[in-house]
Coordinates of C-alpha atoms in Angstrom, one line a residue:
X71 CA 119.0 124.8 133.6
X72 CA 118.1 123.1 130.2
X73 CA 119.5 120.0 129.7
X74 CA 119.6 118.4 126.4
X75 CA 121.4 116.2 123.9
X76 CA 122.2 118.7 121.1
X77 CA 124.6 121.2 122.0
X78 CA 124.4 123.0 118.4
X79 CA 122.5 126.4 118.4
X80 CA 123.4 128.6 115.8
X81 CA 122.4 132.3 115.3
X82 CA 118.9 133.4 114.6
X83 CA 117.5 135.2 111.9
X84 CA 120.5 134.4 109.2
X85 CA 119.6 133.4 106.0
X86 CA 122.6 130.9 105.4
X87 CA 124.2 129.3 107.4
X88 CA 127.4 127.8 107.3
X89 CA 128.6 124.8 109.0
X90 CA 131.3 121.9 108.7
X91 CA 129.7 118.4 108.9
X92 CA 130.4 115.3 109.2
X93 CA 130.8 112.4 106.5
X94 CA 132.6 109.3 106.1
X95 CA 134.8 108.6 103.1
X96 CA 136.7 105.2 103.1
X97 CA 136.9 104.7 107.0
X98 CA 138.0 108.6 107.2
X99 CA 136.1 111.4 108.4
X100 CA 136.1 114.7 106.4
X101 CA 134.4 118.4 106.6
X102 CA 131.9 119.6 103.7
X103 CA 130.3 122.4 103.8
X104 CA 127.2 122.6 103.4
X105 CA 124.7 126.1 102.7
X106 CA 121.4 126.4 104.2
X107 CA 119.5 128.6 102.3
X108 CA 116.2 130.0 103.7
X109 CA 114.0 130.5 100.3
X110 CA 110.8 132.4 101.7
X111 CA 108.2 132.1 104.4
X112 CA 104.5 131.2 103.3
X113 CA 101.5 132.1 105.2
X114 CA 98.2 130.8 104.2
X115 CA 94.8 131.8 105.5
X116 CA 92.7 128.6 104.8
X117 CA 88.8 129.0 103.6
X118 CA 87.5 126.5 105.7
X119 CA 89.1 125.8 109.3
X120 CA 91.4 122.7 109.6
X121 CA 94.2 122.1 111.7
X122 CA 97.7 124.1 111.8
X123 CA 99.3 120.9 111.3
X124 CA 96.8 118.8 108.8
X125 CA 97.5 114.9 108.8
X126 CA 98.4 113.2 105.5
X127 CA 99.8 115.8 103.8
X128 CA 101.0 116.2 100.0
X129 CA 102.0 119.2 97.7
X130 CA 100.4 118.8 94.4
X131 CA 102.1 121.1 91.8
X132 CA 101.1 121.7 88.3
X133 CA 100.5 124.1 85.4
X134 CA 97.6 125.7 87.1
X135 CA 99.4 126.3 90.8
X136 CA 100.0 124.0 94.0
X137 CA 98.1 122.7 96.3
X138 CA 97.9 121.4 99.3
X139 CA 96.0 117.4 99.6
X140 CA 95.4 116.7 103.3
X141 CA 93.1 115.4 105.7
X142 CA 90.6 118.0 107.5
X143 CA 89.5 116.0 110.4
X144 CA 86.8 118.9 111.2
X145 CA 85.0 118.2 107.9
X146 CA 85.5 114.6 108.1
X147 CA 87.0 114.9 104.2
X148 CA 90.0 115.2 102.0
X149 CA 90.8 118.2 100.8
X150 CA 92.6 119.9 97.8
X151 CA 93.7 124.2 99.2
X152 CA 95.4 126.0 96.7
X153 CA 98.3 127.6 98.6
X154 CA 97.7 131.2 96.5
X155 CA 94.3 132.1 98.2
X156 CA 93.7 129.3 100.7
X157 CA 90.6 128.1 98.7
X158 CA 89.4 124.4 98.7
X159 CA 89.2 123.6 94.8
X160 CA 87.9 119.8 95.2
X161 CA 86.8 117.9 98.1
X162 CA 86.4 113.9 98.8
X163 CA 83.8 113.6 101.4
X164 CA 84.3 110.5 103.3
X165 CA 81.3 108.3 104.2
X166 CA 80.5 106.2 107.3
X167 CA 78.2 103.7 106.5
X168 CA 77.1 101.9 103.7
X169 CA 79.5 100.2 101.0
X170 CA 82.2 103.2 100.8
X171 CA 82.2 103.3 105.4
X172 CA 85.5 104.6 106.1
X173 CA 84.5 104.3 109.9
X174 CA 87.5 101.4 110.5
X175 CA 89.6 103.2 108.5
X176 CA 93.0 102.8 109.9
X177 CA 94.8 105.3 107.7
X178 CA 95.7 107.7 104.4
X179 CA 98.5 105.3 102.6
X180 CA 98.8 107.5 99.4
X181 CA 97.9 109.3 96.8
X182 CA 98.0 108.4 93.0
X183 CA 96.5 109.9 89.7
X184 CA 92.5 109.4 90.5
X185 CA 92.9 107.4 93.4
X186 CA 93.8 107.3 97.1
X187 CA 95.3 104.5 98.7
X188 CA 93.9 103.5 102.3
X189 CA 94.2 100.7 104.7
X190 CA 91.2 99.2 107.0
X191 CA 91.0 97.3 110.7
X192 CA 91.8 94.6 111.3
X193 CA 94.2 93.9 108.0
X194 CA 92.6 95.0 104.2
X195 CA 94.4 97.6 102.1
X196 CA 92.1 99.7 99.9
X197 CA 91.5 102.0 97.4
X198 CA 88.5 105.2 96.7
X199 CA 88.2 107.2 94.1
X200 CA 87.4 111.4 94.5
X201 CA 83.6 110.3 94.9
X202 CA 84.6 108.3 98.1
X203 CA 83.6 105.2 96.2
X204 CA 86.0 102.3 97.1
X205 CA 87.0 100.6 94.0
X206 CA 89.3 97.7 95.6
X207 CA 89.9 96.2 99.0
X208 CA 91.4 93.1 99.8
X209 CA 92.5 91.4 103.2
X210 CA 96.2 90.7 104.2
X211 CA 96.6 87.9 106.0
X212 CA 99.5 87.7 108.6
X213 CA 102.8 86.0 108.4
X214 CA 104.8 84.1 110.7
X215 CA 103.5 86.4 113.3
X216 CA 99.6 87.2 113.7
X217 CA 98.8 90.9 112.9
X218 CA 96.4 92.8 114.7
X219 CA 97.0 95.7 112.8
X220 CA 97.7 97.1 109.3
X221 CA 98.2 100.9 109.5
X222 CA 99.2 103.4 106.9
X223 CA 100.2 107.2 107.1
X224 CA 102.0 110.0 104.4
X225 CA 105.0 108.4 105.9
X226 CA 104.5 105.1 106.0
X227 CA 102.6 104.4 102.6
X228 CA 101.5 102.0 99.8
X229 CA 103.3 101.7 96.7
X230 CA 102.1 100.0 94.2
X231 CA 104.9 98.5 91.2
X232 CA 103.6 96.5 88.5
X233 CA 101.0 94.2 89.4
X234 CA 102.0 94.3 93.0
X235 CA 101.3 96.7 95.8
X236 CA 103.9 97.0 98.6
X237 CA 103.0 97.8 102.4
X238 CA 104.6 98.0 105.8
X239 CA 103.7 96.5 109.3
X240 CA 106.7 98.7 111.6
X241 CA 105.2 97.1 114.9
X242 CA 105.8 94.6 117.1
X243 CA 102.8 92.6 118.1
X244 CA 103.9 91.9 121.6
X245 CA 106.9 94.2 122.7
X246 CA 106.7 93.3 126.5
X247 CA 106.2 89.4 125.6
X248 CA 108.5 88.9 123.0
X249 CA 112.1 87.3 123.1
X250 CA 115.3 89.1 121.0
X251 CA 114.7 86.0 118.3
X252 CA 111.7 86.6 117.7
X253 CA 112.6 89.6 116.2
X254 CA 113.6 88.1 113.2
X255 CA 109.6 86.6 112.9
X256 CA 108.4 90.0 112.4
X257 CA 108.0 90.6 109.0
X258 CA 108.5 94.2 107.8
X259 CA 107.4 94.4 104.1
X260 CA 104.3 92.4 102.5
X261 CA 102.9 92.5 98.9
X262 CA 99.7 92.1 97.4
X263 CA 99.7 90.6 93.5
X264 CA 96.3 91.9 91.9
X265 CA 96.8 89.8 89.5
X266 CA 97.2 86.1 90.8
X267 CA 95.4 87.0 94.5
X268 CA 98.4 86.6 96.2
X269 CA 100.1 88.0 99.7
X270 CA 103.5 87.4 100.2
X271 CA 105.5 88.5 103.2
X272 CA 109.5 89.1 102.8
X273 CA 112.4 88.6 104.6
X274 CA 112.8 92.4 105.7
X275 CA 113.1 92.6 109.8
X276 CA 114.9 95.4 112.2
X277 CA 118.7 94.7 112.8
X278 CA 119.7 91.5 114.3
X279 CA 120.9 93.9 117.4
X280 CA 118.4 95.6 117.7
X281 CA 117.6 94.9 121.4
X282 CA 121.6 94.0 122.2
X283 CA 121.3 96.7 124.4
X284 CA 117.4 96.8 125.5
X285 CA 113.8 96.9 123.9
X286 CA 114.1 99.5 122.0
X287 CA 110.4 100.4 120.5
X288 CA 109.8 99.6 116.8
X289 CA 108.5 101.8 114.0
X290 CA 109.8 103.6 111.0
X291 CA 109.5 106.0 107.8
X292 CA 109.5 105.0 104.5
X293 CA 110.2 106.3 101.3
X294 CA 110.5 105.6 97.3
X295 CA 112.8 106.4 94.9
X296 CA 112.4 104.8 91.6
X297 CA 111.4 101.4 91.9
X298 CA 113.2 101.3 95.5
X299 CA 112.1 101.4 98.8
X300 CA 113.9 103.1 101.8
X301 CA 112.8 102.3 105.7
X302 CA 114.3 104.7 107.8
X303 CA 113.7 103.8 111.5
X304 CA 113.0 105.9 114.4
X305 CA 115.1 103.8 117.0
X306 CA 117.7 102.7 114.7
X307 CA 120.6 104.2 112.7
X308 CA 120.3 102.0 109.6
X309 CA 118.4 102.3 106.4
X310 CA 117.5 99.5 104.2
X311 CA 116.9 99.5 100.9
X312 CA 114.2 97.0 99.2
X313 CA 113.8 96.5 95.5
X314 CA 110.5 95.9 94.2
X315 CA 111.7 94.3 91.1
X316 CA 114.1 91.7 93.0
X317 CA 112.0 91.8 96.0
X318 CA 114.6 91.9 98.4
X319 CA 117.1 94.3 100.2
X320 CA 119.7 94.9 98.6
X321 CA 121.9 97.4 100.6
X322 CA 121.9 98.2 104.5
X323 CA 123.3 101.8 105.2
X324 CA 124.6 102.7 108.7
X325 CA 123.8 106.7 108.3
X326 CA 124.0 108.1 112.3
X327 CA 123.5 111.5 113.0
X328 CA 125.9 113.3 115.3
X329 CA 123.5 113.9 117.7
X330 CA 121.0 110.6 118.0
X331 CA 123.1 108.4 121.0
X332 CA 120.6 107.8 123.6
X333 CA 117.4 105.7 122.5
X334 CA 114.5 104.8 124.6
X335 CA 114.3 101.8 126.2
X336 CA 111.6 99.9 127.5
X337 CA 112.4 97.0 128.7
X338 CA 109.2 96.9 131.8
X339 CA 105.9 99.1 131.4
X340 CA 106.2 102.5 133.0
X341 CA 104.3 103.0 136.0
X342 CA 102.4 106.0 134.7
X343 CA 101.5 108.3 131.5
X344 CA 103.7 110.9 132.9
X345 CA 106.7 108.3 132.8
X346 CA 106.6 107.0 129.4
X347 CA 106.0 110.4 127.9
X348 CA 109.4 111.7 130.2
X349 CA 111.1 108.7 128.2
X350 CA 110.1 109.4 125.2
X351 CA 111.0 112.8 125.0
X352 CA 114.4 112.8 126.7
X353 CA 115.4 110.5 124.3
X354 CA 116.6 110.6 120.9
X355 CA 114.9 109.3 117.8
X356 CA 114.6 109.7 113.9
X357 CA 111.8 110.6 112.2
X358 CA 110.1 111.4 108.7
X359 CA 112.4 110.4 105.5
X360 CA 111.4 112.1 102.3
X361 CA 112.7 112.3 98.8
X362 CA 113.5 115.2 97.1
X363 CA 113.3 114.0 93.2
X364 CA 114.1 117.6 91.9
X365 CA 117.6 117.4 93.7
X366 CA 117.8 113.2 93.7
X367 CA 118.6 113.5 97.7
X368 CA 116.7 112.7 100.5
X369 CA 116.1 114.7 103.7
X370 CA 116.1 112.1 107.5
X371 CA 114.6 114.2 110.2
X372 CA 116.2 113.5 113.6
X373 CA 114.8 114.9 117.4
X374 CA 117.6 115.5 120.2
X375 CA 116.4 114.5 123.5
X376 CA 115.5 117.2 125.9
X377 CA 114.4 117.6 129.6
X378 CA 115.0 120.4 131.9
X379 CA 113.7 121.2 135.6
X380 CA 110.2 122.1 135.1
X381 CA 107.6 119.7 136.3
X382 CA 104.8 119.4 133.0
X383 CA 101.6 118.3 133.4
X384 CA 100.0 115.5 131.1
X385 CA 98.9 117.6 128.5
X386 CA 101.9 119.4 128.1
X387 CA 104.4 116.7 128.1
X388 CA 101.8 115.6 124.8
X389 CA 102.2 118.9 123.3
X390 CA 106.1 118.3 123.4
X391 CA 105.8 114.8 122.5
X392 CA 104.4 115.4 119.5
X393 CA 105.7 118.9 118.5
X394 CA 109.7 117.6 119.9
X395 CA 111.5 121.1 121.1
X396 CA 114.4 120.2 118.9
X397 CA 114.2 119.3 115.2
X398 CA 117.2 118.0 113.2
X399 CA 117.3 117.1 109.6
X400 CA 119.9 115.4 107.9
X401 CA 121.0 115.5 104.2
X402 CA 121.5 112.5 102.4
X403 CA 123.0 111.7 98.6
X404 CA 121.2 109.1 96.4
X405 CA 123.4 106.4 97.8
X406 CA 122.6 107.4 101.5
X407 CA 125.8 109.3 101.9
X408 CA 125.4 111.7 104.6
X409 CA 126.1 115.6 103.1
X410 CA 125.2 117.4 106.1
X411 CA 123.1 117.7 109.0
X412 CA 121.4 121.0 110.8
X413 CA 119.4 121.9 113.9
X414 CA 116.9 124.5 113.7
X415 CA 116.2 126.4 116.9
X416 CA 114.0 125.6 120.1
X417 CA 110.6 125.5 118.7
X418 CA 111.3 126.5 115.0
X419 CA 109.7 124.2 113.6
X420 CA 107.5 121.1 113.0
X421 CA 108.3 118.3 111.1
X422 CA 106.6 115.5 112.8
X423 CA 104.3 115.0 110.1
X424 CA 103.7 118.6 108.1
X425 CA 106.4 118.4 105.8
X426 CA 106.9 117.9 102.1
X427 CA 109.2 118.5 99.1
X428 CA 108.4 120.7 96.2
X429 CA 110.5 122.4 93.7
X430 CA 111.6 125.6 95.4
X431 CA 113.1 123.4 98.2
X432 CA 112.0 121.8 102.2
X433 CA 108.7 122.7 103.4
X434 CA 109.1 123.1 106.6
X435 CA 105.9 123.8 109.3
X436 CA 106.5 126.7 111.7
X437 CA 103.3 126.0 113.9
X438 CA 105.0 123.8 116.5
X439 CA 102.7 124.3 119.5
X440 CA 104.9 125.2 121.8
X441 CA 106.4 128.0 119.8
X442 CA 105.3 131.4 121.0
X443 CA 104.5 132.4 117.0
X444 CA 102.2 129.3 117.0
X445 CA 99.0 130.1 114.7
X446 CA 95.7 128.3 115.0
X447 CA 94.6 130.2 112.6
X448 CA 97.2 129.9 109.5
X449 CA 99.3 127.4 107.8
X450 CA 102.7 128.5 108.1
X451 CA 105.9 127.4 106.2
X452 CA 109.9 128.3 105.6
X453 CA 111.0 126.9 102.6
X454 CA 114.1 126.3 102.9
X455 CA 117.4 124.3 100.6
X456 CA 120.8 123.0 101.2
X457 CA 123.6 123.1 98.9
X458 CA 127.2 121.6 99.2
X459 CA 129.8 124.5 98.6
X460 CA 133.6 123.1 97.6

């Protein structure tokens, strides 16, 4: 018998889908109703092989078609597909040694006009133009708390405003070691000024309770909108919202989907592989935050916990880890008002880290691993949007 968290399965195969959410209106609750309207399905046949599920992905759209800008580990490069015929129609080959080594690369962090933004082991934040040559790199030195590591991902970016570019550091540097207090050393949000040479480090950390109830695990999403910035954790129902202008937050939003209750603690070190993957995936978490600027929303992706009575082994328990069985997204107003939420079916879909916004709606992936449909061979999408009805 399955056992899991989310107890919302709705038909398959519909095109819309009605349902009565929750949202929160002065201290009350109250019913919207929200549309979920399945645009199209997109298969794509890529020219050269790359994963199902590409890291670092972005849709590029413009007057001559879309594309796709993602990393093709197989190639060791960074590549532009248009999403008509699958074709590659520019290429940034990534080097290994010499001046432009990406080999301690520790992650994509963005893409803008001619250049992409990267980050480097131990702490430097980078960035190369589409000949792989790196144009700008400068060290970050740590804050209260020594770093170890300065990562970046298409989730987890860097955003440069003015003179200043703006990362993240989501992790603790010593989970197991660390007291409750000393939460509130570990810096969230850093800047770098190109212009004066200066790193500052700002007083953005994870909810005061954040372990009133055990060590939760730390990480999040982030997002822009405008000259904001909105960190969306996975182990935590609160957004915060930094402004790059004032350099501050400015607002802290309690936005809790119906069905995220049960986070994973850790409070000791599990005793194997097989237990901290069980953990993790019979707990809830969030995931991914995007924003969709042609509808001014943003979309909070949310995984149910799930077990049943099947005994996986290691490699399986991965492939669930990383493609959850359950996928939840939530839709959010400008101000971080909820509008709705929706769970697609076991296996639907992926949105771990293939997902992106582009004008006809939600790109969603449907290769999640475990699905029976999954395809090695194509890139698969359902594009889907949500609308509030009266």
């Amino acid at each position: 018998m399955l056992i899991f968290t989310n107890n919302l399965l709705e038909n398959r195969n519909v095109f819309i889908i009605f349902l009565f959410l929750f949202c929160s209106c002065q201290g009350e609750e109250e019913n919207k109703l929200l549309e979920i309207v399945k645009v199209k399905e997109i298969e794509i046949k890529p020219e050269v092989l790359t994963l199902p599920n590409p890291p670092y992905v972005h849709l590029i759209e413009s007057d001559s078609g879309q594309y796709l800008f993602y990393l093709n580990p197989n190639s060791k490069s960074l590549q532009f597909m248009n999403m008509e015929d699958g074709k590659v129609a520019n290429e940034i080959v990534l080097e290994y040694d010499g001046p432009n080594s990406m080999s301690r690369r520790s992650g994509i962090a963005g893409l803008e006009d001619d250049k992409v933004w990267t980050t480097f082991r131990p702490h430097a934040i980078a960035y190369f133009n589409y000949k792989a040559e790196i144009q700008f790199k400068k060290d970050i030195p740590s804050g209260e708390v020594d770093i170890t590591y300065v990562g970046s991902s298409f989730q987890k970016g860097l955003h440069q405003y003015g003179d200043k570019v703006f990362g993240m550091q989501p992790l603790f540097m010593n989970h197991h070691g660390m007291n409750k207090e000393d939460i509130q050393k570990h810096s969230l949000v850093y800047s770098y000024d190109m212009v004066s040479d200066q790193t500052k480090w700002y007083d953005v950390y994870y909810a005061k309770d954040y372990w009133d109830s055990g060590k939760k695990l730390s990480d999040f999403s982030l997002v822009r909108r405008e000259d904001k910035l909105y960190i969306s954790p996975w182990y935590d129902h609160e957004i915060q919202v930094f402004d790059m202008e004032q350099e501050k937050v400015i607002n802290k939003v309690a936005v809790k989907s119906d069905h995220i209750n049960s986070f994973y603690y850790v409070n000791e070190i599990p005793g194997t592989h097989e237990e901290g993957l069980m953990g993790y995936l019979k707990n809830d978490l969030y995931g991914i935050i995007l924003y969709d600027k042609y509808r001014d929303c943003f979309y909070r992706f949310f995984y149910p916990g799930y077990t049943d009575d099947e005994e996986y082994p290691i490699d399986k328990l991965w492939m669930l880890r990383n493609s959850r069985p359950y996928t939840g997204v939530m839709v959010l107003d400008k101000e971080l008002n909820i509008i709705g939420e929706h769970v697609f079916d076991k296996f639907q879909v992926h949105a771990s880290s293939n997902v992106f916004v582009g004008e006809e709606g939600l790109y969603l992936s449907l290769n999640n691993i475990n699905s029976p449909d999954y395809d090695e061979d194509h890139l698969r999408y359902m594009v889907v949007r949500f609308d509030v009805g009266e």
